[in-house]
Coordinates of C-alpha atoms in Angstrom, one line a residue:
M1 CA 125.1 33.4 70.2
A2 CA 126.6 30.4 68.5
S3 CA 128.8 30.5 65.4
G4 CA 130.3 27.7 63.4
P5 CA 132.8 27.1 60.6
Q6 CA 131.9 26.8 57.0
A7 CA 130.0 23.6 56.3
A8 CA 132.4 20.7 56.9
G9 CA 135.3 22.9 55.9
V10 CA 134.0 23.3 52.3
P11 CA 133.9 26.8 50.9
A12 CA 130.4 28.1 50.0
V13 CA 129.2 28.2 46.5
K14 CA 127.5 31.5 45.6
A15 CA 123.8 31.3 44.8
A16 CA 124.3 33.1 41.5
G17 CA 126.4 30.2 40.2
A18 CA 124.2 27.4 41.5
P19 CA 121.8 25.5 39.3
A20 CA 118.2 26.7 39.4
L21 CA 115.7 24.5 41.2
P22 CA 113.6 22.2 39.0
S23 CA 109.9 22.3 38.3
P24 CA 107.5 21.4 41.2
R25 CA 108.0 18.1 42.8
C26 CA 104.4 17.4 43.8
E27 CA 105.2 13.8 44.7
Q28 CA 107.2 15.0 47.6
V29 CA 104.5 17.2 49.2
P30 CA 101.2 15.5 48.2
G31 CA 99.5 16.7 51.4
L32 CA 99.8 20.4 50.5
T33 CA 98.2 22.4 47.7
D34 CA 98.9 25.8 46.0
A35 CA 96.1 27.2 48.2
D36 CA 98.1 26.1 51.3
W37 CA 101.3 27.7 50.1
Q38 CA 100.1 30.9 48.7
P39 CA 99.3 32.8 51.9
V40 CA 102.6 31.8 53.3
L41 CA 104.4 33.0 50.2
D42 CA 102.5 36.3 50.5
A43 CA 103.5 36.7 54.1
V44 CA 107.1 36.1 53.5
R45 CA 107.3 38.3 50.5
G46 CA 105.7 41.1 52.4
A47 CA 107.9 40.8 55.5
S48 CA 110.9 43.0 56.3
A49 CA 111.9 40.8 59.2
V50 CA 111.2 37.1 60.0
D51 CA 111.9 35.0 63.1
L52 CA 112.7 31.4 62.3
V53 CA 112.5 29.1 65.2
C54 CA 112.8 25.4 65.9
H55 CA 112.2 23.1 68.8
V56 CA 114.3 22.9 72.0
L57 CA 117.3 20.6 71.9
P58 CA 117.3 20.8 68.1
D59 CA 118.2 17.9 65.9
G60 CA 119.6 18.1 62.4
D61 CA 116.2 18.5 60.7
A62 CA 115.0 21.2 63.0
L63 CA 118.1 23.4 63.0
G64 CA 119.1 22.5 59.5
S65 CA 115.7 23.6 58.2
A66 CA 115.7 26.9 60.1
L67 CA 119.2 27.8 59.0
A68 CA 118.4 26.8 55.3
A69 CA 115.4 29.1 55.4
G70 CA 117.5 31.8 57.1
I71 CA 120.2 31.7 54.4
A72 CA 117.5 31.9 51.7
L73 CA 115.5 34.7 53.2
R74 CA 118.7 36.7 53.9
S75 CA 119.6 36.5 50.2
L76 CA 116.2 38.1 49.5
G77 CA 117.0 41.1 51.7
V78 CA 114.9 40.0 54.6
E79 CA 116.2 40.6 58.2
V80 CA 116.4 37.2 59.7
R81 CA 116.7 35.9 63.3
V82 CA 117.1 32.2 63.9
S83 CA 116.5 30.9 67.4
F84 CA 115.3 28.0 69.7
G85 CA 113.9 28.2 73.2
D86 CA 116.7 26.7 75.4
D87 CA 118.6 28.6 78.0
P88 CA 121.5 28.3 77.7
Q89 CA 121.2 28.0 74.0
V90 CA 123.7 25.4 72.9
V91 CA 124.1 24.1 69.4
P92 CA 124.8 20.3 69.6
G93 CA 128.4 19.5 68.8
S94 CA 127.4 17.2 66.0
L95 CA 125.8 20.1 64.2
G96 CA 128.6 22.6 64.8
F97 CA 129.5 22.4 61.1
L98 CA 126.2 23.9 59.9
P99 CA 126.7 27.2 58.1
A100 CA 125.1 30.6 58.9
Q101 CA 125.1 30.1 62.6
E102 CA 125.8 33.8 62.9
L103 CA 122.0 34.1 62.3
L104 CA 121.4 32.5 65.7
V105 CA 120.1 34.8 68.5
P106 CA 119.0 33.9 72.0
A107 CA 115.3 33.5 72.7
S108 CA 115.4 36.8 74.6
A109 CA 116.3 38.6 71.4
V110 CA 113.1 37.5 69.6
P111 CA 110.4 40.2 69.8
D112 CA 107.6 39.5 72.3
R113 CA 105.1 39.8 69.4
P114 CA 106.8 39.0 66.1
D115 CA 105.2 40.2 62.9
L116 CA 106.0 36.9 61.2
M117 CA 107.4 33.8 62.9
I118 CA 108.0 30.5 61.1
T119 CA 108.5 27.3 63.2
F120 CA 110.4 24.3 61.8
D121 CA 109.9 20.6 62.9
V122 CA 107.7 21.6 65.8
A123 CA 104.8 19.2 66.3
D124 CA 103.4 21.0 69.4
A125 CA 103.8 24.5 70.7
K126 CA 105.1 23.1 74.0
R127 CA 108.3 22.1 72.1
L128 CA 109.1 25.7 71.6
G129 CA 110.3 26.1 75.2
L130 CA 111.0 29.8 76.1
L131 CA 109.7 30.9 72.7
R132 CA 106.2 29.5 73.1
P133 CA 104.6 32.7 74.4
K134 CA 106.2 34.7 71.7
A135 CA 105.0 32.3 69.0
E136 CA 101.4 32.4 70.4
A137 CA 101.6 36.2 70.3
A138 CA 102.9 36.4 66.8
R139 CA 100.7 38.3 64.3
T140 CA 101.4 35.5 61.7
L141 CA 102.7 32.1 62.8
V142 CA 103.6 29.7 60.0
V143 CA 104.2 26.1 61.1
I144 CA 106.3 23.9 58.7
D145 CA 106.4 20.4 60.0
H146 CA 106.0 16.7 59.0
H147 CA 104.9 15.1 62.3
A148 CA 101.6 13.2 62.1
S149 CA 100.9 14.2 65.7
N150 CA 100.9 17.9 64.8
G151 CA 97.4 19.3 65.6
G152 CA 97.7 22.2 63.2
F153 CA 98.6 25.1 65.5
G154 CA 99.5 28.5 64.1
T155 CA 97.8 30.8 61.7
H156 CA 99.2 29.0 58.6
P157 CA 100.1 25.3 59.3
L158 CA 102.0 23.6 56.5
V159 CA 102.1 20.1 57.8
D160 CA 102.7 17.0 55.6
P161 CA 103.2 13.7 57.5
S162 CA 104.1 12.1 54.2
A163 CA 107.3 14.1 53.9
P164 CA 110.4 12.2 55.3
A165 CA 111.8 15.4 56.8
T166 CA 110.8 19.0 57.4
A167 CA 113.8 19.9 55.2
V168 CA 111.8 18.6 52.2
L169 CA 109.1 21.1 52.9
V170 CA 111.6 23.9 53.3
D171 CA 113.1 23.0 49.9
E172 CA 109.7 23.4 48.4
L173 CA 109.2 26.8 50.1
L174 CA 112.5 28.0 48.7
R175 CA 111.6 26.7 45.3
R176 CA 108.3 28.6 45.4
L177 CA 110.2 31.8 46.5
G178 CA 112.6 31.4 43.6
V179 CA 115.7 30.9 45.7
P180 CA 118.3 28.7 44.0
L181 CA 120.3 26.1 45.9
D182 CA 123.8 26.9 46.9
R183 CA 126.1 24.6 48.9
D184 CA 125.3 26.2 52.3
I185 CA 121.5 25.8 51.8
A186 CA 122.1 22.3 50.5
T187 CA 124.3 21.4 53.5
C188 CA 121.5 22.4 55.9
L189 CA 118.8 20.5 54.0
Y190 CA 120.9 17.4 53.5
T191 CA 121.6 17.4 57.3
G192 CA 117.9 17.6 57.9
V193 CA 116.8 14.7 55.6
A194 CA 119.8 12.5 56.5
T195 CA 119.1 12.9 60.2
D196 CA 115.4 12.2 60.0
T197 CA 115.7 9.2 57.7
G198 CA 118.5 7.7 59.8
S199 CA 120.9 8.1 57.0
F200 CA 118.2 7.0 54.5
K201 CA 117.5 3.8 56.4
Y202 CA 114.0 4.4 57.8
A203 CA 110.7 3.4 56.1
A204 CA 109.8 7.0 55.2
T205 CA 112.7 7.0 52.6
T206 CA 111.3 6.9 49.1
P207 CA 112.7 7.2 45.6
A208 CA 111.8 10.9 45.7
T209 CA 113.9 11.2 48.9
H210 CA 117.0 9.9 47.1
E211 CA 116.3 12.2 44.2
F212 CA 116.1 15.1 46.6
A213 CA 119.4 14.0 48.2
S214 CA 120.9 13.7 44.7
R215 CA 120.1 17.4 43.9
L216 CA 121.7 18.4 47.1
L217 CA 124.8 16.4 46.5
A218 CA 125.1 18.1 43.1
T219 CA 126.1 21.3 44.8
G220 CA 129.3 19.7 45.9
L221 CA 128.7 19.3 49.6
R222 CA 130.8 16.8 51.4
H223 CA 128.3 14.2 52.5
D224 CA 131.1 12.0 53.9
L225 CA 132.2 14.7 56.3
I226 CA 128.7 15.5 57.3
S227 CA 127.9 11.9 58.1
R228 CA 131.1 11.6 60.1
R229 CA 130.1 14.5 62.3
L230 CA 126.5 13.3 62.6
W231 CA 127.1 9.7 63.5
D232 CA 130.7 8.8 64.0
T233 CA 132.2 11.5 66.3
Q234 CA 131.7 11.3 70.1
S235 CA 133.6 12.3 73.2
F236 CA 135.2 9.7 75.4
G237 CA 132.8 10.9 78.1
Y238 CA 129.9 9.9 75.9
L239 CA 131.4 6.4 75.6
K240 CA 131.4 6.1 79.4
V241 CA 127.7 7.3 79.6
L242 CA 126.8 4.8 76.9
A243 CA 128.5 2.0 78.7
A244 CA 126.5 2.7 81.8
A245 CA 123.2 3.0 79.9
L246 CA 123.8 -0.3 78.2
D247 CA 124.6 -1.9 81.5
R248 CA 121.2 -0.7 82.8
A249 CA 119.3 -1.9 79.7
V250 CA 116.3 -4.2 80.4
L251 CA 114.8 -6.5 77.8
E252 CA 111.1 -7.3 78.3
R253 CA 110.3 -10.0 75.8
D254 CA 106.5 -10.1 76.6
A255 CA 105.9 -6.4 76.1
A256 CA 104.2 -5.0 73.0
G257 CA 102.1 -8.1 72.6
G258 CA 105.1 -10.4 72.7
L259 CA 107.1 -8.3 70.2
G260 CA 109.5 -7.1 72.9
L261 CA 110.6 -3.9 74.5
V262 CA 114.2 -2.9 75.4
W263 CA 114.6 0.2 77.6
T264 CA 117.2 2.0 79.6
W265 CA 117.7 5.4 81.3
V266 CA 120.4 7.9 81.8
P267 CA 120.5 9.8 85.2
W268 CA 121.6 13.4 85.2
A269 CA 124.5 12.5 87.5
D270 CA 126.1 10.4 84.7
L271 CA 126.2 13.4 82.4
V272 CA 127.8 15.6 85.1
A273 CA 130.3 12.9 86.1
H274 CA 131.6 12.6 82.5
G275 CA 131.2 16.2 81.3
V276 CA 128.6 15.2 78.7
L277 CA 125.9 17.6 77.5
P278 CA 122.3 16.4 77.1
E279 CA 122.3 16.9 73.4
E280 CA 125.3 14.5 73.1
I281 CA 123.2 11.5 74.1
E282 CA 120.3 12.0 71.6
G283 CA 121.8 9.2 69.4
L284 CA 122.1 6.7 72.2
I285 CA 118.7 5.2 71.3
D286 CA 120.1 4.1 67.9
V287 CA 122.6 1.9 69.7
V288 CA 120.0 0.4 72.1
R289 CA 117.5 -0.3 69.3
K290 CA 119.8 -2.7 67.7
A291 CA 118.6 -5.5 70.0
S292 CA 117.0 -8.1 67.7
E293 CA 114.8 -9.4 70.4
A294 CA 112.8 -6.2 70.7
E295 CA 110.4 -4.4 68.4
V296 CA 110.3 -1.3 70.6
T297 CA 113.0 0.8 72.2
L298 CA 112.7 3.4 75.0
V299 CA 115.4 5.6 76.4
L300 CA 114.7 7.9 79.3
K301 CA 117.1 10.8 79.9
E302 CA 116.9 12.7 83.2
D303 CA 117.1 16.5 83.3
P304 CA 118.4 18.6 86.2
D305 CA 114.9 19.0 87.6
G306 CA 114.4 15.3 87.8
S307 CA 112.0 15.1 84.9
L308 CA 112.5 12.4 82.3
R309 CA 112.6 13.0 78.5
G310 CA 111.6 9.8 76.7
S311 CA 112.6 8.8 73.2
S312 CA 111.1 5.8 71.6
R313 CA 111.5 3.9 68.4
A314 CA 109.7 1.0 66.7
K315 CA 110.8 -1.2 63.8
G316 CA 107.5 -1.3 61.9
A317 CA 104.9 -3.2 63.9
V318 CA 103.9 -0.9 66.8
D319 CA 102.7 2.7 66.9
V320 CA 104.9 4.3 69.5
A321 CA 103.3 7.8 68.9
A322 CA 100.1 6.5 70.4
A323 CA 102.0 5.2 73.5
C324 CA 103.8 8.5 73.8
A325 CA 100.5 10.5 73.4
G326 CA 99.3 8.7 76.6
L327 CA 102.2 10.4 78.4
G328 CA 101.5 13.8 76.9
G329 CA 103.9 13.5 74.0
G330 CA 103.8 12.5 70.3
G331 CA 105.7 12.3 67.1
H332 CA 105.8 9.8 64.3
V333 CA 104.3 6.3 64.2
Y334 CA 107.8 4.7 64.6
A335 CA 109.7 7.5 66.3
A336 CA 108.1 9.6 69.1
G337 CA 108.8 11.1 72.5
F338 CA 107.4 12.6 75.7
T339 CA 108.3 14.3 79.0
S340 CA 107.5 12.6 82.3
H341 CA 107.5 13.9 85.9
S342 CA 107.0 10.4 87.4
T343 CA 109.6 7.9 88.5
V344 CA 111.5 5.7 86.0
D345 CA 109.5 2.6 86.9
T346 CA 106.1 4.4 86.7
T347 CA 107.0 6.0 83.4
V348 CA 108.1 2.7 81.8
A349 CA 104.9 1.0 83.1
R350 CA 102.7 3.7 81.5
F351 CA 104.6 3.5 78.3
R352 CA 104.5 -0.3 78.2
D353 CA 100.7 -0.2 78.8
G354 CA 100.3 2.0 75.7
L355 CA 102.0 -0.3 73.3
T356 CA 99.7 -2.1 70.9
P357 CA 100.8 -4.0 67.8
S358 CA 99.6 -2.5 64.6

């Protein structure tokens, strides 16, 4: 079980003293209606225990959303378990500041057939890892997500691709449940929206996104410390892995219809040699994608079994989700991923063949 210090070293603000949530923000969740939300609200209000789970190798939006919901439901007197399906279950160091990590339990502690399970930021049941069979056996499975590639699994899918982050949908859930914001909840939600918008740089960021962030900042959270942990703190070992990955980088100017592809890969041996955990290199793609000559970026990360986890990004002219779908993956139009059991060269070739300018 993981545990972490109070959010960025800032004492929590009690919910009783926090400002009440405002009236509905329909512009932030246009893809969902009252009819979509009501059965979920009924299920949560009628539950004595809820299992809140996110995808394997969780990022800030996944874990932040799950923990925010956990804090809120705990305040309502619900027994809460938060989990993700990795073994060993390791919280990324960049997310070690998130509050309420005492709610985390290993996948084995989740019931084989939960009465109510809610997944966060999970576009496909395969991304649940060890928790997939338990999710599929759940009596009620709520899926809260914002990926366009989500096929709508679960008994109650709440999927809105227009939302910039799953955290926005969680905020709406808490508003409808009548749970006010406190600093801990806001810290989790801010981490989610900041992560999935690339610190508010990506195209999905709207005026409503900044209004959402403004409400969160009003609780007094330290966004500067959060940002430092998310983007500006790495081990020396990571720098060595990064240097090797950049040395392997390949620029293919003719790929993607002449818009360009830059790609690299990280062998498992590099991580072992420098004592780096897999989750530490998730942000490597944000360095590689800076190449001005390429519209598309691909980073392949080898796992101990030899499989390759691919992460891809596009700058606005290519649908990388479609290319990743051809490899059994998916995600957003401009940010998607997949898992491959082929060689590096074969995987890159298949990905390249799937790139089509919009």
